[in-house]
XYZ file of C-alpha atoms in Angstrom:
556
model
C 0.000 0.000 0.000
C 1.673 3.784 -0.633
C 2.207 6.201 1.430
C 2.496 10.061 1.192
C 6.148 9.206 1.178
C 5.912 6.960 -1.432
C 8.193 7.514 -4.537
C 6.578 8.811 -7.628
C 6.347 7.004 -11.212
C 5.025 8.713 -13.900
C 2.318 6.740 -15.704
C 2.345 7.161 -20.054
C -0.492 5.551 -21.570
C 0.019 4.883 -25.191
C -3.011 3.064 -26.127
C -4.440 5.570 -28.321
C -1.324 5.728 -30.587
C 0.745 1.908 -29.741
C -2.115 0.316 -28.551
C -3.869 1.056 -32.246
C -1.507 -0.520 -33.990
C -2.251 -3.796 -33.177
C -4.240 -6.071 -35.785
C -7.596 -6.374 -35.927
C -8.311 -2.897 -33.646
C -9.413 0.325 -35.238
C -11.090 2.982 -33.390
C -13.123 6.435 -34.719
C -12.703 9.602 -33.310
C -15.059 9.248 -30.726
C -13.824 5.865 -29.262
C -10.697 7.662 -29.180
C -12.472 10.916 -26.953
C -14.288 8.145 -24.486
C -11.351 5.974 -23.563
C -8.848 9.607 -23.338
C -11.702 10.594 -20.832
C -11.690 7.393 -19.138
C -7.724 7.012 -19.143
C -8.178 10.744 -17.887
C -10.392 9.495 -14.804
C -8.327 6.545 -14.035
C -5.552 9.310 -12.684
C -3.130 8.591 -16.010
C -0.695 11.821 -15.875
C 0.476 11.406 -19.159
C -2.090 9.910 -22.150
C -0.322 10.044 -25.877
C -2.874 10.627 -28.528
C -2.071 9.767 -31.724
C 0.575 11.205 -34.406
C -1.025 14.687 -35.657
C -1.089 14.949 -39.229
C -0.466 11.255 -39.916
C -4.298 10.766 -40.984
C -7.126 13.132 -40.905
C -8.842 11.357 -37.569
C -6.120 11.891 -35.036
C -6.254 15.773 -36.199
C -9.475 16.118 -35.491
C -9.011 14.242 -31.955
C -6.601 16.961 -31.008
C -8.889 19.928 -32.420
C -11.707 18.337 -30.333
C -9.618 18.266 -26.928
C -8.763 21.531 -27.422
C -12.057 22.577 -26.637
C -13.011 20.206 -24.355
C -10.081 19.458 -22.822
C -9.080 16.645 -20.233
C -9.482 17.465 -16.496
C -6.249 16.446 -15.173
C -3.937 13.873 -17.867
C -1.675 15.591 -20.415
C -2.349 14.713 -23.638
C 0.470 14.390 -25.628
C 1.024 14.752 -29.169
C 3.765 12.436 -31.222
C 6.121 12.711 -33.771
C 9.614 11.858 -35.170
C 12.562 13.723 -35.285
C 12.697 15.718 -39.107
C 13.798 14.304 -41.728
C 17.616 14.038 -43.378
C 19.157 17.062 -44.507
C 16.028 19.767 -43.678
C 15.900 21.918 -41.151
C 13.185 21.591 -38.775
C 11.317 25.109 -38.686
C 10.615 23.723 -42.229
C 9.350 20.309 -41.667
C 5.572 19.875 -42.155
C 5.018 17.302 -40.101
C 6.620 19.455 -37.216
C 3.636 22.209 -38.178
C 1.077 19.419 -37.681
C 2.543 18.808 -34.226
C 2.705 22.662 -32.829
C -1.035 23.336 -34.920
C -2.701 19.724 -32.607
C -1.822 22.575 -29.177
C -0.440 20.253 -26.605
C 2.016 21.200 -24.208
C 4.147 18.068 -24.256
C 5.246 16.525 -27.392
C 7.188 13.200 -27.647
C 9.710 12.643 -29.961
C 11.192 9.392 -31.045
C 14.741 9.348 -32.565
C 17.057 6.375 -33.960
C 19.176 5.086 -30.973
C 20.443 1.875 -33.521
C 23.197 2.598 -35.966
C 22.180 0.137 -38.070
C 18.639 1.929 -38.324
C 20.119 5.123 -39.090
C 22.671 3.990 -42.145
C 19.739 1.133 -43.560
C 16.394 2.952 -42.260
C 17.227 6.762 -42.737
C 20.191 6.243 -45.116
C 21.597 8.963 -43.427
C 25.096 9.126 -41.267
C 25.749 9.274 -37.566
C 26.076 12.295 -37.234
C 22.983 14.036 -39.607
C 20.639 11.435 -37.333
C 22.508 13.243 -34.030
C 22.166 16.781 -35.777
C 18.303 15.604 -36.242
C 17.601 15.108 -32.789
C 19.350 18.146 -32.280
C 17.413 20.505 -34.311
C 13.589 18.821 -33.909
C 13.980 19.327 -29.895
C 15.857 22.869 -30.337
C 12.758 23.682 -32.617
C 9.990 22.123 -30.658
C 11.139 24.036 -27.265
C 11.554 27.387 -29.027
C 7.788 26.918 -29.732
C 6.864 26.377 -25.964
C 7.034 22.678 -26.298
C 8.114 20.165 -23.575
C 9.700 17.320 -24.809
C 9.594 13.698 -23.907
C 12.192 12.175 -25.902
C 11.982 8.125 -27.214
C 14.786 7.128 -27.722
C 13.670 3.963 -30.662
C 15.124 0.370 -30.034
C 17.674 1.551 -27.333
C 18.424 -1.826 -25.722
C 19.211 -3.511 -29.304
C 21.542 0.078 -30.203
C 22.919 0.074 -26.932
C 24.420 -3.746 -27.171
C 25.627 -2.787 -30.333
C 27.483 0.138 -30.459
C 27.066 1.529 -27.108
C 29.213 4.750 -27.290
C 26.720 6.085 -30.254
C 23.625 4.827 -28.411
C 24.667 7.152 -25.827
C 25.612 9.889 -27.977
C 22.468 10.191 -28.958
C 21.171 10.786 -25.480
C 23.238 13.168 -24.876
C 22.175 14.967 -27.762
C 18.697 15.019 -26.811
C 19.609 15.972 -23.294
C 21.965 18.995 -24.897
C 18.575 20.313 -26.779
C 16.381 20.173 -23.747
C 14.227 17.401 -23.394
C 13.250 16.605 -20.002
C 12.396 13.022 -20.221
C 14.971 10.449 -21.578
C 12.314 6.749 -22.472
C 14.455 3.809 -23.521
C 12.757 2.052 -26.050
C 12.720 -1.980 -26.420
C 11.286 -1.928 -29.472
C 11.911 -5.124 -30.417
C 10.631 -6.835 -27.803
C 14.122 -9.035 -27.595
C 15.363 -7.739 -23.747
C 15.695 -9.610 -20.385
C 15.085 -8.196 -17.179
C 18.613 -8.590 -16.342
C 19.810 -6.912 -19.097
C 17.314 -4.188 -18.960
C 18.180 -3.520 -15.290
C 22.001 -3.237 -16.328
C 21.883 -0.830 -19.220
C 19.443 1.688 -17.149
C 21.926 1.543 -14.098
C 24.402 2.616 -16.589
C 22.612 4.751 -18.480
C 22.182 6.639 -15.477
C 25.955 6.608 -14.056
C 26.963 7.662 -17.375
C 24.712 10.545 -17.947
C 25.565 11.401 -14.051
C 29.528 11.612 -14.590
C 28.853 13.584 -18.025
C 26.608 16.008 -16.366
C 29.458 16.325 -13.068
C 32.555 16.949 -16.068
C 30.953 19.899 -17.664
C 30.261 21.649 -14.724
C 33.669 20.812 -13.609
C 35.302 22.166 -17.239
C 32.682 25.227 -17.170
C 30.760 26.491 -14.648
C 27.860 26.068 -12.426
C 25.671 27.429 -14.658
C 26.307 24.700 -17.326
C 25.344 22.326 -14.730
C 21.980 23.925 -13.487
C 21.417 23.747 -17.809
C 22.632 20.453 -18.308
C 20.248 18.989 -15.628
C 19.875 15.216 -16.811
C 15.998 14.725 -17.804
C 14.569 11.920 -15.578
C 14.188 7.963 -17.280
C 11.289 6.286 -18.877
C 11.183 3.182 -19.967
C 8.642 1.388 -22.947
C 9.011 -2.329 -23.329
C 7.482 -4.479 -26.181
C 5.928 -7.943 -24.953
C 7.505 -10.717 -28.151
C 9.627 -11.782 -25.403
C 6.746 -12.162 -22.558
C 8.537 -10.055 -20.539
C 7.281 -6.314 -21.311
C 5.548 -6.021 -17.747
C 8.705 -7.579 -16.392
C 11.076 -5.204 -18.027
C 9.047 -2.284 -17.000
C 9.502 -3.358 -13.393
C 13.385 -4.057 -13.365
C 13.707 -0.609 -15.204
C 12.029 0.805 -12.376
C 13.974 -0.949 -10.094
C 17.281 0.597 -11.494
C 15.501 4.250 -11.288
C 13.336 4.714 -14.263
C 10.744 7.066 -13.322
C 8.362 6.646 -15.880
C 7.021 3.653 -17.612
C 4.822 3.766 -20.753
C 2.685 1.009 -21.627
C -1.152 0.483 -23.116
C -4.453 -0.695 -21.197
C -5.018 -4.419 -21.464
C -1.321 -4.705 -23.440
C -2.623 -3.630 -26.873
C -0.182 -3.076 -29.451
C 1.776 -4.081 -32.127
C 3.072 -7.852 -32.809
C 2.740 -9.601 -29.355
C 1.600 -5.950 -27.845
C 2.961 -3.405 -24.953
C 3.892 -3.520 -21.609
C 0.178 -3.591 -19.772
C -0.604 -1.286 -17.392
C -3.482 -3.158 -15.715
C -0.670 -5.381 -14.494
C 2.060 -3.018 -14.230
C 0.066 -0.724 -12.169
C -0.893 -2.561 -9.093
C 2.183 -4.770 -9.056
C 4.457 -1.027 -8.792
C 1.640 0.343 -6.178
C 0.549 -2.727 -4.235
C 4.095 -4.778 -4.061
C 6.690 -2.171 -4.786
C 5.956 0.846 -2.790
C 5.204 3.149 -5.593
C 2.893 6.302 -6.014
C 1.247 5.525 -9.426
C -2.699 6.703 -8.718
C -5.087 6.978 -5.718
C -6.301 3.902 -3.896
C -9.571 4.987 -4.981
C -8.434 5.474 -8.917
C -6.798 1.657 -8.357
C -10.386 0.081 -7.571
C -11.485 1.539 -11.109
C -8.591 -0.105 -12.933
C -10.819 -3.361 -13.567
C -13.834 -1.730 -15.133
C -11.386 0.745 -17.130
C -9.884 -1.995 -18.612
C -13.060 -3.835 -19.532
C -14.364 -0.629 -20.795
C -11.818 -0.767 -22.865
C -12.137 -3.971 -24.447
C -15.690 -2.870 -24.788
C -14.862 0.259 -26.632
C -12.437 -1.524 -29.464
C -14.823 -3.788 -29.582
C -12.275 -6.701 -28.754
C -13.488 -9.603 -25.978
C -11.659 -9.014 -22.511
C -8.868 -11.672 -21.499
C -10.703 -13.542 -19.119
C -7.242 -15.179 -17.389
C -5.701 -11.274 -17.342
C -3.883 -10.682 -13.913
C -5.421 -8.587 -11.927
C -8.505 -7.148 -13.974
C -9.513 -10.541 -15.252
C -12.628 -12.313 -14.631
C -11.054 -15.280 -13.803
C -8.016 -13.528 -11.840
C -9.414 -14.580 -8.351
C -11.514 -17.194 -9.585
C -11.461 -20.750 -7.554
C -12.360 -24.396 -8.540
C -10.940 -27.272 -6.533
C -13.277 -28.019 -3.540
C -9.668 -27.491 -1.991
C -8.791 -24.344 -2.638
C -12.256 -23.060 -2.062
C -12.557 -24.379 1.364
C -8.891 -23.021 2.348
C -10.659 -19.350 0.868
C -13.578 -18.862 2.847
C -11.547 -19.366 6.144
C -8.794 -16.720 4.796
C -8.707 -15.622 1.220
C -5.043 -14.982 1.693
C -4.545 -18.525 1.250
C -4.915 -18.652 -2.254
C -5.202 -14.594 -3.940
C -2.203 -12.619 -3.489
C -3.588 -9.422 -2.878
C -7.809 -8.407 -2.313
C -9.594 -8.482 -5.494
C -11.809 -5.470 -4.254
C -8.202 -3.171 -4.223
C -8.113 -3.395 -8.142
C -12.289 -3.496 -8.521
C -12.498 -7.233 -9.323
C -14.046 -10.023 -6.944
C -14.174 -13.500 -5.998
C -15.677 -15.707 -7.715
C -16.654 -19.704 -6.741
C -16.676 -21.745 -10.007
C -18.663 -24.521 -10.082
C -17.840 -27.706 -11.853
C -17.455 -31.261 -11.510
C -14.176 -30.802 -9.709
C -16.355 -29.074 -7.061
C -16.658 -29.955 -3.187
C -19.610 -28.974 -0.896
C -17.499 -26.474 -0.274
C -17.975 -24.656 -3.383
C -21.599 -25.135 -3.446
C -22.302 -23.359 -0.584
C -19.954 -20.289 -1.185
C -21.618 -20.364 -4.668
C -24.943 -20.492 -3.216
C -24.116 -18.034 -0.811
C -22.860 -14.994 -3.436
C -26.339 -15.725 -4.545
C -28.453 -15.246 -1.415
C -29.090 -18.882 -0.905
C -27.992 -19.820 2.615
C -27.271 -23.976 2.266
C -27.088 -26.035 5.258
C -24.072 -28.612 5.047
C -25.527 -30.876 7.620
C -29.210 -31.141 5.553
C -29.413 -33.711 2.404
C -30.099 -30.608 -0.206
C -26.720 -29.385 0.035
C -24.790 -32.957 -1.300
C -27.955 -33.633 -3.777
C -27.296 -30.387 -5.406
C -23.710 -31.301 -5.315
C -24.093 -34.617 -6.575
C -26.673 -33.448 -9.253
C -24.381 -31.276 -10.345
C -21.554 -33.856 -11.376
C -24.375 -36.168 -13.049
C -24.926 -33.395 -15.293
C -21.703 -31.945 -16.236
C -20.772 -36.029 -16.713
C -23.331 -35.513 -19.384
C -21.528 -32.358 -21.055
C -22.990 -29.470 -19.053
C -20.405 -27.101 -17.507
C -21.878 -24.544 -14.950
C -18.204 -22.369 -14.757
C -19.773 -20.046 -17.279
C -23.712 -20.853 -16.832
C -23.999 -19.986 -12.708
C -27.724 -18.537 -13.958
C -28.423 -22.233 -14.730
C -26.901 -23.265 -11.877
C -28.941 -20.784 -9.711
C -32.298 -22.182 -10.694
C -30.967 -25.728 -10.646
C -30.516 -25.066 -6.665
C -34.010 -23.289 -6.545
C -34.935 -26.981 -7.991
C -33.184 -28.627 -5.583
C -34.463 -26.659 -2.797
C -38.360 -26.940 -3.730
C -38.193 -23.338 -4.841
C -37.972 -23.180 -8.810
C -40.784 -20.874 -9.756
C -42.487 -21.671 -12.447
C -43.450 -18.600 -14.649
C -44.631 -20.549 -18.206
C -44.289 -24.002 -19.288
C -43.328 -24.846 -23.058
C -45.624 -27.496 -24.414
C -43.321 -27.494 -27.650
C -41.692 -26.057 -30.161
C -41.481 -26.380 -34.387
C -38.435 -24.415 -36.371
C -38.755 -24.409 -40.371
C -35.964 -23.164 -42.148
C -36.090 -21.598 -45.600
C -33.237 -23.652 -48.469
C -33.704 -22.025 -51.904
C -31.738 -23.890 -54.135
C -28.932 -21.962 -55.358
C -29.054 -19.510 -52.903
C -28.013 -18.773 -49.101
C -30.405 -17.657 -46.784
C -30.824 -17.662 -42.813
C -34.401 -16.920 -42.769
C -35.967 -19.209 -40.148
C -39.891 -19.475 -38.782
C -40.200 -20.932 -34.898
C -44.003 -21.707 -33.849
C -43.861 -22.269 -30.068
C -46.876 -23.533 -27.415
C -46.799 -22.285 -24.013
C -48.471 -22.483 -20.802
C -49.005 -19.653 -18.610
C -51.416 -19.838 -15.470
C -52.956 -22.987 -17.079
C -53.914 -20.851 -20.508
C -52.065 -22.298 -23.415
C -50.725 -19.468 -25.738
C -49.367 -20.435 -29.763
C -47.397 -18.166 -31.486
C -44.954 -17.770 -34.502
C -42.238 -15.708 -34.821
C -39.192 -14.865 -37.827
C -35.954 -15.257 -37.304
C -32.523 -14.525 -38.262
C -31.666 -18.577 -37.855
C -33.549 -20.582 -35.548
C -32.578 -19.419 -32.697
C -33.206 -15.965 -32.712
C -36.900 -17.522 -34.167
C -37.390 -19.266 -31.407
C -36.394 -16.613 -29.559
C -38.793 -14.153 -30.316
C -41.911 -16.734 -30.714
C -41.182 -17.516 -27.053
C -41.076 -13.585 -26.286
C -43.940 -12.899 -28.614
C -45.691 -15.632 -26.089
C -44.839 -14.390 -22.668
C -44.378 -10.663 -23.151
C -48.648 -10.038 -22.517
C -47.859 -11.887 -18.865
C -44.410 -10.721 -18.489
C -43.708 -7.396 -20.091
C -40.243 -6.825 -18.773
C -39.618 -9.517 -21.040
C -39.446 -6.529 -23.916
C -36.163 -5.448 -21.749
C -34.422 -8.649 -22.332
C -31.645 -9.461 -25.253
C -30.352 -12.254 -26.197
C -26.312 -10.557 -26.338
C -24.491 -14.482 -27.165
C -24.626 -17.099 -28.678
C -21.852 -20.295 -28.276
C -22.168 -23.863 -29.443
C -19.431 -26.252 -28.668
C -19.671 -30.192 -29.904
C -18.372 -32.476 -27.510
C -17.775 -35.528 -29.123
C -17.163 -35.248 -32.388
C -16.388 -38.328 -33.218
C -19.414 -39.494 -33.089
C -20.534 -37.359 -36.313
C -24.350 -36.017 -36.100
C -24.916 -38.419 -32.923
C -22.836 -35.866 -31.014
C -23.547 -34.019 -28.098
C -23.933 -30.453 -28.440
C -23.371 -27.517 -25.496
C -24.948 -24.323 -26.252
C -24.175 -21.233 -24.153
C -26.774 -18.316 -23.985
C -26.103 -15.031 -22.840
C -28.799 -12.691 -22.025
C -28.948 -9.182 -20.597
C -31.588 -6.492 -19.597
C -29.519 -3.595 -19.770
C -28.187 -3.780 -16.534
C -26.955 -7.101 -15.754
C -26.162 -9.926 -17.975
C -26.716 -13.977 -17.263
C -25.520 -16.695 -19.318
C -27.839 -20.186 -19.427
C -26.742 -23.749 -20.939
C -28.265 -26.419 -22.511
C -26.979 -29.904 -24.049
C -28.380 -32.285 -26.430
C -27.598 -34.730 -29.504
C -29.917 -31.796 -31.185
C -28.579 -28.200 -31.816
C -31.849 -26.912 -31.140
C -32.860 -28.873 -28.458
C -29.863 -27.939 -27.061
C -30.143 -23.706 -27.850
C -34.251 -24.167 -26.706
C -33.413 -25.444 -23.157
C -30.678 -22.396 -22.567
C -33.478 -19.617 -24.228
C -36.214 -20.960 -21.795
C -33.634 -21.036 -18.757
C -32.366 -17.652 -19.740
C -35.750 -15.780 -19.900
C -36.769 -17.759 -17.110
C -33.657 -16.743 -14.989
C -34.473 -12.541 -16.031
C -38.201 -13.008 -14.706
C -36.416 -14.609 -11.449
C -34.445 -11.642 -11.167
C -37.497 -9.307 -11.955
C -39.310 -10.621 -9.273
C -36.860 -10.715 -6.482
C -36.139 -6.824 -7.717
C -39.873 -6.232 -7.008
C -39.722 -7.892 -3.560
C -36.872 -6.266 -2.456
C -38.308 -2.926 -3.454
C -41.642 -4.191 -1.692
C -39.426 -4.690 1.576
C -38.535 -1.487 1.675
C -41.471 0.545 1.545
């Protein structure tokens, strides 16, 4: 836990600009606003927004900040250094930069020989001279410069004297932040923890000789910018990295929500945060910011419309998730047994996963984060238990279906309410020779207070027909039934080999725009299968209605 007296880190958040890059997300404009406002909230000092002038939308996301700006992050535009042999008060791209109005700017420059004589095609010393004259430029316009210096590690192990040059360069110009870039991905912890110690030393001892050969003045204007550090994950070890950088007195670390980015991504900052904060002492955001990290980081998945890592450290659903009858038992007497720090510090929570693996144990703590009080000593406890394994023995798996579970305890217990009864159900599907189509007609018969109701509803599959004939049925008796959605859809076969006599498992989400339950069903038929997980799923929302309305009852 910090302290007042806690060292600082600077947090970077580069998941607007790195974090884009990787394939398969794309953002607008306006995802970009939401999650900079979110980031923003989360207590991020430093968010990066995009490269101004590189396409049309990330001008317009600076224009728009302008006038609404952020209430406490700096956004930060980004840029290279100008190009060979110009100047930079006549690069374009430099214009773009000033015209996008942010106070910082980061600049990345070539730290890797090799990049500058293959990649720029330019010499040593014109890629020195550029550094130079883009950071000169950029702080005679007002600008405050964070300074990148581009695959560092890999330059550094190769020609280290040059690598460090080119620090020294940027240092000379006036940036006030020095980030070594593994760009590559390629560095150890070990490594990275020796290079920064020197990097430091050596920037130390040049600093000391010029104000030894000069004056005190050169050394009050030769100040050496603090250390960043940006690691690359192709190795595994971005979050790693980040933390031995820190270690050896990097004071900022840059990384992306949820590790988006290029390749094999960025160093993530939903793990790097509360590992710095909670385990190493550091000052990275409020306790109270920290218990938003989980739902910023599902936001974000939301947002680039990419499905959150369920097994994530930390922010993941399964992060403090337990199974073995074991392990679950050992938890309820003292959590610290088996989660390494409270799930509540980062906004997640426990979670009991049912499953054949399960002991009573489980069952009850299960039952219990549902309101269901169990007795171990009375028979209902090991029949739900035991009914439980008979069914997942079959193919059902209640670790992602606890809404099934739920009413199979109600069951157990003598409690299931029984809001409509299906008397049956017909699906015809529309094949037009020579063409596809998905168009699908469901004709259900349900029984609702002992009055039998047909209907016949369209669908896009059968499904989503049967899904809305059974609504279409029910919504008369039950209208908060028009406030539920079917959200997903997952069908799994289990035994394949057995061709069309296989089993099928079909997972149903549904949602009423405030909470979200997933239902399961399992047959040798696909839609005897996706039937039993519809009906369980509306039945579970009109469960959830109704204890709603009670508890509202209660309390006037």
């Amino acid at each position: 836990m910090t302290t007042n007296s806690s060292p600082q880190l600077w947090l970077y958040d580069t998941t607007l600009r790195d974090g884009t890059q990787r394939e398969g997300l794309s953002v607008s404009i306006e995802d970009k606003l939401r999650i900079a406002r979110r980031l923003d909230r989360l207590g991020i000092p430093f968010i990066e927004g995009g490269w101004p002038g590189a396409n049309p939308k990330d001008v317009q996301f600076f224009w728009q900040l302008q006038e609404d700006p952020l209430k406490q992050a700096e956004i930060v535009a980004f840029c290279s250094t100008r190009r060979p042999n110009s100047t930079a008060a006549t690069e374009p791209m430099l214009q773009d930069i000033l015209a996008a109005g942010t106070r910082w700017v980061t600049i990345f420059g070539k730290s890797w020989d090799l990049h500058v004589t293959t990649g720029l095609k330019t010499t040593l010393e014109e890629n020195l001279a550029m550094i130079r004259d883009t950071i000169e430029y950029l702080r005679s316009q007002g600008r405050r410069i964070i300074y990148d210096a581009e695959h560092w590690f890999d330059g550094y192990k190769h020609n280290r004297d040059y690598a460090l040059q080119t620090l020294e360069a940027a240092i000379a110009s006036g940036a006030e932040w020095l980030v070594l870039c593994d760009t590559n991905g390629g560095t150890l912890p070990h490594e990275i923890s020796q290079i920064v110690q020197d990097v430091i030393s050596h920037l130390s001892l040049v600093t000391c000789q010029e104000a030894i050969t000069e004056d005190i003045d050169a050394l009050a204007a030769s100040i050496i910018p603090q250390i960043g550090i940006h690691t690359h994950n192709d190795s595994e070890m971005a979050v790693a990295n980040a933390i031995a950088a820190v270690m050896a007195g990097a004071k900022m670390v840059q990384g992306t929500i949820n590790g988006y980015g290029e390749r094999c991504g960025n160093a993530n900052l939903c793990s790097l945060i509360p590992n710095l904060q909670l385990k190493a002492g550091y000052s990275c955001i409020t306790e109270d910011q920290l218990t938003q990290l989980t739902e910023a980081s599902r936001f974000v998945s939301e947002v680039v419309n990419l499905a959150p890592d369920e097994h994530a450290p930390f922010v993941g659903r399964s992060a403090f998730a337990h199974k073995g009858g074991i392990h679950v038992s050992a938890v309820e007497r003292n959590p610290l047994t088996y989660e390494h720090i409270q799930p509540e510090q980062v906004g997640n929570r426990r979670r009991i996963v049912i499953s054949e693996q399960s002991g009573l144990s489980n069952v009850l703590a299960k039952a219990r984060s549902f309101g269901i009080e169990l007795d171990q000593q009375k028979a209902e406890a090991r029949e739900i238990l035991q009914r439980l394994k008979d069914l997942e023995s079959e193919g059902f798996q209640f670790e992602a279906a606890e809404a099934s579970f739920v009413l199979l305890m109600h069951e157990a217990l003598g409690g299931r309410q029984k809001f409509f009864e299906v008397k049956g159900f017909q699906v015809h599907c529309d094949l037009i020779e020579g063409k596809e189509t998905s168009n699908a007609l469901a004709t259900v018969k349900v029984a609702v207070d002992g009055k039998n109701i047909l209907e016949a509803a369209e669908g896009n599959g059968p499904v989503a027909a049967l899904d809305a004939a059974l609504r279409k049925a029910l919504v008369n008796f039950y209208p908060q039934i028009a406030t539920f959605d079917l959200t997903d859809y997952k069908v799994r076969i289990l035994n394949g080999h057995t061709g069309t006599a296989a089993k099928t498992r079909v997972l149903v989400e549904s949602g009423n725009g405030r909470q979200r339950w997933t239902t399961v069903g399992v047959s040798t038929n696909i839609l005897a299968a996706s039937y039993q997980a519809v009906v369980e799923g509306l039945e579970y929302g009109l469960l959830l209605h109704s204890q709603a309305e009670a508890v509202v009852k209660a309390s006037s």
